[in-house]
Amino acid sequence: MNGLSQATAIKLVLLIEGLAIAIASAEYLAAREILADHGLLSWRVGKFSHRWASSGRHGIVAAPFDYQTFCAVLVARLLAGIAMCVIAIVGYPTPLPSLIAFTATFMIGVRNGLFGTDGAHQMNLVLLAAVTVAVAAGQHGPTALVALGFVALQCSLCYLVAGTSKLVSPIWRSGAALQGIMSTQIYGHDALFKLLTKSRALARGGCWTTIAVEMAFTPLCLISTPTALLAICAMGGLHVTIALTMGLNGFLLSFLAAYPAVWLVFGLIRHAW
Amino acid sequence: MVLAAFQLAELPVGLFFSFWLIATVLRALRRDSAVFRRLGVFGQLVPLWNFFAPTPNTFDQFVLYRDELIDERVTAWREAEIPAHARSLVAPIWNVGKFEAKALIDVVQALMGEVARAKGPHRDLMIRISMAYLLLLNRVGTRGHHPMARRTQFLIVQRDRQRGTLTPTFISARHALEGVSPKDHAP
């Protein structure tokens, strides 16, 4: 159809997402102090936001979230990420690694609530749920295609919502958003901040390019194979730029992992038309 | 044609993912809806895809703390050093500092939300029992303290690098220190 079979798309999603999960888990383990009792995301305190965790009767349910045990959960997530890469390469289809990775990723969200999670965490949950279903149902079957369709539509929706939210925002339309973000320590970049401060036209151009690339993604994927390739390259390029300038490395792999599904599913949609 | 190929067995999976997609669309339209807050730990399954929009964070947040000593003097403010300030050159591939830095931003924003929402005679109490306040207090309370310290207090300072301003945005109450061991004492 467009040079990518369903089974290959699933393998590519498994491979890239496995890599994303392995790196993110290794990073989390390296930063595990944040999860300790004296850390900012201490479970000793955090558990009181959950009735089931702070009640003595549910100790067994809450036990996996204690610091030591949770580090073991992160190790399991790391190994599951590596296993996803391995099964993608050797072609032994089992949903177990992605199911473990999904459960551990979900547990990170349960433990930390909304603190410290980002869009990559959300995309990881979407991808891991879908790829688990796709592998469990058989890589060549229609159920796997439904799962890949879900990934493609979530990815498409993601860029549409992100683009629209920026388009209706005066701070994004004026160019001040990019300048402001680049001024921060967490996501900023000194040289870019100075450059954008000097040139408002460049700041405005950067903001409008981001809006345009995000909003054009879905229409371009629907038009033709070359325009779909253009959309994927442009959006992938934006993610690389974001990783380089803002340090958001998690977004890069998590979103790239969705692209094989986007390529396959939008190809089928174009063909069906 | 593709849809026609689906069998009855695919229906539950299709419905499940359709429901998930619809929930995502609804969340994009009504991001502050109480419905999603009521989902509790399952709320994280419904993505909010509005990265850095409509209003991105354009400030740096710093947490400082000081001790009240047993003779009622107070120490100078010092930084709790929560965020990893410097990003390394390998950050596009390996960025360990992002978790704590992002968590700090989220916790501070949540605390500011509590401050804005809390009203009435129990306002201070509501703020002090909020999760964000307790997490910051725990972090500050477990850092190094003066040997004579009996209570501690934290301050949040917001920096606007574009305007070159530092603004204190929140100061906590003073809280008793317990179980501070000598090895934790700062010089």
Coordinates of C-alpha atoms in Angstrom, one line a residue:
Chain A
M1 CA 0.0 0.0 0.0
N2 CA 2.6 2.5 1.1
G3 CA 5.6 0.3 1.7
L4 CA 4.8 -0.6 5.3
S5 CA 3.0 -3.8 6.3
Q6 CA 0.9 -4.0 9.5
A7 CA 3.3 -6.4 11.2
T8 CA 6.3 -4.2 10.4
A9 CA 4.4 -1.1 11.7
I10 CA 3.8 -3.0 15.0
K11 CA 7.4 -4.0 15.2
L12 CA 8.6 -0.5 14.6
V13 CA 6.2 0.9 17.3
L14 CA 7.5 -1.8 19.7
L15 CA 11.1 -1.1 18.9
I16 CA 11.0 2.7 19.2
E17 CA 8.6 2.7 22.2
G18 CA 10.7 0.0 23.9
L19 CA 13.7 2.3 23.5
A20 CA 11.7 5.3 24.9
I21 CA 10.6 3.3 27.9
A22 CA 14.1 1.9 28.6
I23 CA 15.7 5.3 28.5
A24 CA 13.0 7.0 30.5
S25 CA 13.2 4.2 33.2
A26 CA 17.0 4.4 33.4
E27 CA 16.7 8.2 33.8
Y28 CA 14.1 7.8 36.5
L29 CA 16.3 5.3 38.4
A30 CA 19.2 7.7 38.1
A31 CA 17.0 10.4 39.6
R32 CA 15.4 8.1 42.1
E33 CA 16.3 10.4 45.1
I34 CA 13.2 12.5 44.1
L35 CA 11.1 9.4 45.1
A36 CA 12.8 8.8 48.5
D37 CA 11.2 9.8 51.8
H38 CA 13.1 13.0 51.8
G39 CA 12.5 13.7 48.1
L40 CA 10.0 16.1 46.5
L41 CA 7.8 13.2 45.5
S42 CA 7.9 11.3 48.7
W43 CA 5.4 8.5 49.0
R44 CA 5.3 9.1 52.8
V45 CA 3.5 12.3 52.0
G46 CA 2.0 11.6 48.6
K47 CA 0.0 8.5 49.8
F48 CA -2.3 10.8 51.7
S49 CA -3.8 12.0 48.4
H50 CA -5.2 8.5 48.0
R51 CA -7.7 7.1 50.5
W52 CA -6.8 3.5 49.6
A53 CA -3.1 4.2 50.3
S54 CA -3.4 6.0 53.5
S55 CA -5.8 3.5 55.1
G56 CA -4.1 0.8 57.1
R57 CA -6.5 -1.8 55.7
H58 CA -5.1 -1.5 52.2
G59 CA -1.5 -1.8 53.0
I60 CA -0.9 -4.5 50.5
V61 CA -2.3 -2.4 47.6
A62 CA -0.1 0.6 48.6
A63 CA 3.1 -1.5 49.3
P64 CA 4.4 -1.4 45.7
F65 CA 4.6 2.4 45.9
D66 CA 7.1 2.5 48.8
Y67 CA 10.5 3.8 47.7
Q68 CA 12.4 0.6 47.7
T69 CA 9.7 -1.4 46.0
F70 CA 8.9 1.3 43.5
C71 CA 12.6 1.3 42.4
A72 CA 12.1 -2.4 41.7
V73 CA 9.0 -1.5 39.6
L74 CA 11.2 1.0 37.6
V75 CA 13.8 -1.8 37.1
A76 CA 11.0 -4.0 35.8
R77 CA 9.9 -1.2 33.5
L78 CA 13.5 -0.8 32.2
L79 CA 13.8 -4.5 31.5
A80 CA 10.4 -4.6 29.8
G81 CA 11.5 -1.7 27.5
I82 CA 14.6 -3.7 26.6
A83 CA 12.5 -6.8 26.0
M84 CA 10.1 -4.9 23.7
C85 CA 13.1 -3.9 21.6
V86 CA 14.4 -7.5 21.5
I87 CA 11.0 -9.0 20.5
A88 CA 10.6 -6.4 17.8
I89 CA 14.0 -7.4 16.4
V90 CA 13.8 -11.2 16.8
G91 CA 10.1 -11.3 16.0
Y92 CA 8.8 -13.3 18.9
P93 CA 5.4 -11.8 19.5
T94 CA 4.4 -11.6 23.2
P95 CA 2.4 -8.8 24.8
L96 CA 4.0 -9.4 28.2
P97 CA 6.8 -6.8 28.1
S98 CA 4.5 -4.0 26.8
L99 CA 1.9 -5.0 29.4
I100 CA 4.5 -4.8 32.2
A101 CA 5.7 -1.4 30.8
F102 CA 2.1 -0.1 30.7
T103 CA 1.4 -1.2 34.3
A104 CA 4.6 0.3 35.6
T105 CA 4.0 3.6 33.6
F106 CA 0.5 3.7 35.0
M107 CA 1.9 3.2 38.5
I108 CA 4.2 6.2 38.0
G109 CA 1.1 8.3 37.3
V110 CA -0.7 6.8 40.4
R111 CA 2.2 7.5 42.7
N112 CA 3.2 11.0 41.5
G113 CA -0.3 12.2 40.5
L114 CA 0.1 15.2 38.2
F115 CA 3.5 16.1 39.6
G116 CA 6.4 15.6 37.2
T117 CA 4.6 13.8 34.4
D118 CA 4.3 15.2 30.9
G119 CA 3.0 14.6 27.4
A120 CA 5.5 11.8 26.9
H121 CA 4.0 10.0 29.8
Q122 CA 0.5 10.3 28.2
M123 CA 1.8 9.2 24.8
N124 CA 3.5 6.2 26.5
L125 CA 0.3 5.1 28.0
V126 CA -1.6 5.4 24.7
L127 CA 1.2 3.5 22.8
L128 CA 1.7 0.8 25.4
A129 CA -2.0 0.0 25.7
A130 CA -2.4 -0.1 21.9
V131 CA 0.7 -2.2 21.2
T132 CA -0.2 -4.7 23.9
V133 CA -3.6 -5.2 22.3
A134 CA -2.1 -5.3 18.8
V135 CA 0.5 -8.0 19.7
A136 CA -1.9 -10.0 21.9
A137 CA -4.5 -10.1 19.1
G138 CA -2.1 -11.2 16.4
Q139 CA -0.1 -8.8 14.4
H140 CA -1.8 -9.4 11.1
G141 CA -5.4 -9.3 12.3
P142 CA -8.0 -6.6 12.2
T143 CA -7.9 -6.1 16.0
A144 CA -4.3 -5.0 15.7
L145 CA -5.3 -2.6 13.0
V146 CA -7.9 -1.1 15.3
A147 CA -5.2 -0.6 17.9
L148 CA -2.9 1.1 15.4
G149 CA -5.8 3.2 14.2
F150 CA -6.2 4.4 17.8
V151 CA -2.5 5.4 18.0
A152 CA -2.7 7.2 14.7
L153 CA -5.9 9.1 15.6
Q154 CA -4.5 10.0 19.1
C155 CA -1.3 11.3 17.5
S156 CA -3.3 13.3 14.9
L157 CA -5.6 14.6 17.7
C158 CA -2.7 15.5 19.8
Y159 CA -1.1 17.8 17.2
L160 CA -4.5 19.3 16.3
V161 CA -5.3 20.2 19.9
A162 CA -1.8 21.5 20.5
G163 CA -1.9 23.7 17.4
T164 CA -5.4 25.0 18.1
S165 CA -4.6 25.8 21.7
K166 CA -1.6 27.9 20.5
L167 CA -3.5 29.5 17.7
V168 CA -6.2 30.9 20.1
S169 CA -3.5 32.2 22.5
P170 CA -2.4 35.8 22.1
I171 CA 1.0 35.1 23.7
W172 CA 1.7 32.4 21.0
R173 CA 0.4 34.6 18.1
S174 CA 2.6 37.5 19.2
G175 CA 5.8 35.4 19.5
A176 CA 6.2 36.1 23.2
A177 CA 5.6 32.5 24.1
L178 CA 8.7 31.1 22.6
Q179 CA 10.8 33.9 24.0
G180 CA 9.3 33.3 27.4
I181 CA 9.8 29.6 27.4
M182 CA 13.4 30.0 26.2
S183 CA 14.0 32.3 29.2
T184 CA 13.3 29.6 31.7
Q185 CA 15.9 27.3 33.3
I186 CA 13.8 24.2 32.9
Y187 CA 13.1 24.3 29.2
G188 CA 15.1 27.4 28.1
H189 CA 18.2 27.9 26.0
D190 CA 20.5 30.8 26.7
A191 CA 21.6 31.5 23.1
L192 CA 18.1 31.1 21.7
F193 CA 16.7 33.4 24.4
K194 CA 19.2 36.1 23.5
L195 CA 18.5 35.7 19.8
L196 CA 14.7 35.8 20.2
T197 CA 15.0 38.8 22.4
K198 CA 17.0 40.7 19.7
S199 CA 14.6 39.7 16.9
R200 CA 10.8 39.8 17.6
A201 CA 10.3 38.7 13.9
L202 CA 12.2 35.5 14.6
A203 CA 10.3 34.8 17.8
R204 CA 7.0 35.4 15.9
G205 CA 8.2 33.2 13.0
G206 CA 9.1 30.4 15.4
C207 CA 5.7 30.5 17.1
W208 CA 3.8 30.5 13.8
T209 CA 5.9 27.8 12.4
T210 CA 5.1 25.6 15.4
I211 CA 1.4 26.3 15.1
A212 CA 1.5 25.7 11.3
V213 CA 3.4 22.4 11.6
E214 CA 1.1 21.1 14.3
M215 CA -2.1 22.1 12.6
A216 CA -1.1 20.9 9.1
F217 CA 0.0 17.4 10.3
T218 CA -3.4 15.7 9.9
P219 CA -4.5 17.4 6.6
L220 CA -1.1 16.7 5.0
C221 CA -1.3 13.0 6.1
L222 CA -4.7 12.8 4.4
I223 CA -3.8 14.3 1.1
S224 CA -1.1 12.0 -0.5
T225 CA 1.9 9.9 0.3
P226 CA 4.5 12.7 -0.4
T227 CA 2.6 15.2 1.8
A228 CA 2.2 12.6 4.6
L229 CA 6.0 12.1 4.4
L230 CA 6.4 15.9 4.5
A231 CA 4.2 16.1 7.6
I232 CA 6.0 13.3 9.4
C233 CA 9.5 14.8 8.6
A234 CA 8.4 18.3 9.6
M235 CA 6.8 17.2 12.9
G236 CA 9.7 14.8 13.6
G237 CA 12.1 17.7 12.9
L238 CA 10.2 19.8 15.4
H239 CA 10.5 17.1 18.0
V240 CA 14.3 16.9 17.4
T241 CA 14.6 20.7 17.7
I242 CA 12.6 20.5 21.0
A243 CA 14.9 17.8 22.3
L244 CA 18.0 19.8 21.3
T245 CA 16.8 23.2 22.6
M246 CA 14.5 22.3 25.5
G247 CA 15.9 18.9 26.7
L248 CA 12.6 17.2 26.2
N249 CA 14.1 13.9 25.0
G250 CA 11.2 11.8 26.2
F251 CA 8.8 13.5 23.7
L252 CA 11.1 12.7 20.8
L253 CA 11.1 8.9 21.0
S254 CA 7.5 8.6 22.4
F255 CA 6.1 10.5 19.5
L256 CA 8.4 9.0 16.9
A257 CA 7.1 5.6 18.0
A258 CA 3.6 6.6 16.9
Y259 CA 4.6 7.5 13.4
P260 CA 4.7 4.0 11.9
A261 CA 1.0 3.7 13.0
V262 CA 0.3 7.1 11.5
W263 CA 2.0 6.1 8.2
L264 CA 0.1 2.9 7.9
V265 CA -3.3 4.0 9.0
F266 CA -3.4 7.3 7.0
G267 CA -2.2 5.3 4.0
L268 CA -5.2 2.9 4.4
I269 CA -7.6 5.9 4.8
R270 CA -6.2 7.5 1.6
H271 CA -6.5 4.2 -0.2
A272 CA -10.1 3.7 1.0
W273 CA -11.0 7.1 -0.5
Chain B
M1 CA -13.8 -1.6 2.7
V2 CA -11.4 -1.8 5.7
L3 CA -14.3 -1.4 8.1
A4 CA -16.2 -4.2 6.4
A5 CA -13.4 -6.6 7.1
F6 CA -13.9 -6.3 10.9
Q7 CA -15.5 -9.1 12.6
L8 CA -17.7 -9.1 15.7
A9 CA -14.7 -10.0 17.8
E10 CA -13.2 -6.6 17.0
L11 CA -16.2 -4.7 18.3
P12 CA -15.3 -4.6 22.0
V13 CA -11.7 -3.5 21.2
G14 CA -13.1 -0.9 18.7
L15 CA -15.6 0.4 21.3
F16 CA -12.9 0.6 24.0
F17 CA -10.5 2.6 21.9
S18 CA -13.4 4.8 20.5
F19 CA -14.5 5.6 24.0
W20 CA -10.9 6.5 24.9
L21 CA -10.6 8.8 21.8
I22 CA -14.0 10.5 22.6
A23 CA -12.8 11.1 26.2
T24 CA -9.7 12.7 24.8
V25 CA -11.7 15.0 22.6
L26 CA -14.0 15.9 25.5
R27 CA -11.0 16.7 27.7
A28 CA -9.5 19.0 25.0
L29 CA -12.8 20.9 24.9
R30 CA -13.4 21.0 28.6
R31 CA -10.0 20.7 30.2
D32 CA -11.0 21.9 33.6
S33 CA -14.1 19.7 33.9
A34 CA -14.7 18.1 37.3
V35 CA -15.6 14.9 35.5
F36 CA -11.9 14.2 34.8
R37 CA -10.8 15.1 38.3
R38 CA -13.3 12.5 39.6
L39 CA -11.6 9.8 37.5
G40 CA -8.8 9.8 40.1
V41 CA -5.8 7.7 39.2
F42 CA -7.5 6.7 35.9
G43 CA -7.6 10.4 34.8
Q44 CA -4.0 10.1 33.5
L45 CA -5.4 7.8 30.8
V46 CA -7.2 10.7 29.2
P47 CA -4.5 12.8 27.6
L48 CA -4.5 16.6 27.7
W49 CA -2.7 17.4 24.5
N50 CA -2.3 21.2 24.7
F51 CA 1.5 21.4 25.2
F52 CA 2.7 24.8 26.4
A53 CA -0.6 26.3 25.4
P54 CA -2.6 28.5 25.8
T55 CA -0.3 30.1 28.4
P56 CA 3.2 28.5 28.7
N57 CA 5.2 28.8 31.9
T58 CA 7.7 31.6 31.4
F59 CA 9.0 31.9 34.9
D60 CA 11.6 30.1 37.1
Q61 CA 10.5 29.0 40.5
F62 CA 12.9 28.8 43.5
V63 CA 12.2 27.4 46.9
L64 CA 14.1 29.0 49.7
Y65 CA 14.0 28.2 53.4
R66 CA 15.2 29.6 56.7
D67 CA 15.3 28.3 60.3
E68 CA 14.0 29.9 63.5
L69 CA 16.5 29.2 66.3
I70 CA 15.7 28.3 69.9
D71 CA 16.6 31.9 70.8
E72 CA 14.0 33.2 68.3
R73 CA 16.6 34.5 65.8
V74 CA 16.1 33.5 62.2
T75 CA 18.8 32.4 59.7
A76 CA 19.2 33.9 56.3
W77 CA 17.2 32.4 53.4
R78 CA 18.9 29.8 51.4
E79 CA 17.9 27.8 48.4
A80 CA 16.5 24.4 48.8
E81 CA 18.3 23.4 45.5
I82 CA 15.4 21.4 44.3
P83 CA 15.6 21.8 40.6
A84 CA 18.6 20.6 38.5
H85 CA 19.5 24.1 37.2
A86 CA 22.1 23.3 34.6
R87 CA 21.1 21.0 31.7
S88 CA 24.0 19.0 30.4
L89 CA 25.0 18.8 26.7
V90 CA 23.6 15.2 26.5
A91 CA 20.2 16.3 27.6
P92 CA 18.6 15.7 24.2
I93 CA 19.4 12.0 24.8
W94 CA 19.8 11.7 28.6
N95 CA 18.1 14.2 30.9
V96 CA 18.0 13.0 34.5
G97 CA 17.3 16.5 35.9
K98 CA 14.0 17.0 34.1
F99 CA 11.9 14.9 36.6
E100 CA 12.7 17.0 39.6
A101 CA 12.6 20.3 37.7
K102 CA 9.2 19.5 36.2
A103 CA 7.9 18.1 39.5
L104 CA 8.9 21.4 41.2
I105 CA 7.1 23.5 38.6
D106 CA 4.0 21.3 39.0
V107 CA 4.0 21.3 42.8
V108 CA 4.5 25.1 42.9
Q109 CA 1.7 25.7 40.4
A110 CA -0.6 23.4 42.3
L111 CA 0.2 25.3 45.5
M112 CA -0.6 28.6 43.8
G113 CA -3.8 27.1 42.6
E114 CA -4.7 26.2 46.2
V115 CA -3.9 29.7 47.3
A116 CA -6.1 31.2 44.6
R117 CA -9.0 28.8 45.4
A118 CA -8.9 28.7 49.2
K119 CA -11.5 31.0 50.8
G120 CA -13.3 31.6 54.1
P121 CA -12.2 31.2 57.7
H122 CA -10.3 28.0 57.1
R123 CA -8.3 29.3 54.2
D124 CA -4.9 28.9 55.8
L125 CA -5.6 25.5 57.0
M126 CA -6.9 24.4 53.6
I127 CA -3.6 25.6 52.0
R128 CA -1.5 23.9 54.7
I129 CA -3.1 20.5 54.3
S130 CA -2.9 20.6 50.5
M131 CA -0.7 18.0 48.9
A132 CA 1.6 20.6 47.3
Y133 CA 2.2 22.4 50.6
L134 CA 3.0 19.1 52.4
L135 CA 5.4 17.9 49.7
L136 CA 7.3 21.2 49.8
L137 CA 7.4 21.2 53.6
N138 CA 8.6 17.6 53.7
R139 CA 11.4 18.4 51.2
V140 CA 12.5 21.5 53.1
G141 CA 12.1 19.8 56.5
T142 CA 14.4 17.0 55.5
R143 CA 17.2 19.3 54.3
G144 CA 20.1 20.4 56.4
H145 CA 19.2 22.7 59.3
H146 CA 21.0 24.9 61.8
P147 CA 22.0 23.0 65.0
M148 CA 19.9 25.3 67.1
A149 CA 16.9 25.3 64.7
R150 CA 13.5 24.6 66.2
R151 CA 11.2 25.6 63.4
T152 CA 11.6 26.1 59.6
Q153 CA 9.7 28.0 57.0
F154 CA 9.8 28.1 53.2
L155 CA 9.5 30.8 50.6
I156 CA 8.7 30.6 46.9
V157 CA 10.3 33.1 44.6
Q158 CA 9.4 33.6 41.0
R159 CA 11.9 34.9 38.6
D160 CA 11.0 36.6 35.4
R161 CA 14.2 36.6 33.4
Q162 CA 12.7 38.8 30.6
R163 CA 11.9 41.6 33.0
G164 CA 14.8 40.9 35.4
T165 CA 12.5 40.6 38.4
L166 CA 12.4 38.3 41.4
T167 CA 9.0 38.2 43.1
P168 CA 8.2 36.4 46.4
T169 CA 4.9 34.6 45.7
F170 CA 4.3 32.5 48.8
I171 CA 5.6 32.3 52.3
S172 CA 4.7 29.3 54.5
A173 CA 4.0 29.3 58.2
R174 CA 6.8 28.2 60.6
H175 CA 6.8 24.5 61.3
A176 CA 8.4 22.6 64.1
L177 CA 11.4 20.5 63.2
E178 CA 11.4 17.0 64.5
G179 CA 14.0 14.2 64.4
V180 CA 16.7 16.4 62.9
S181 CA 19.9 14.3 63.3
P182 CA 23.3 16.0 63.9
K183 CA 24.5 14.7 60.5
D184 CA 21.8 16.7 58.8
H185 CA 23.0 20.0 60.3
A186 CA 24.4 22.5 57.9
P187 CA 27.7 24.1 58.7

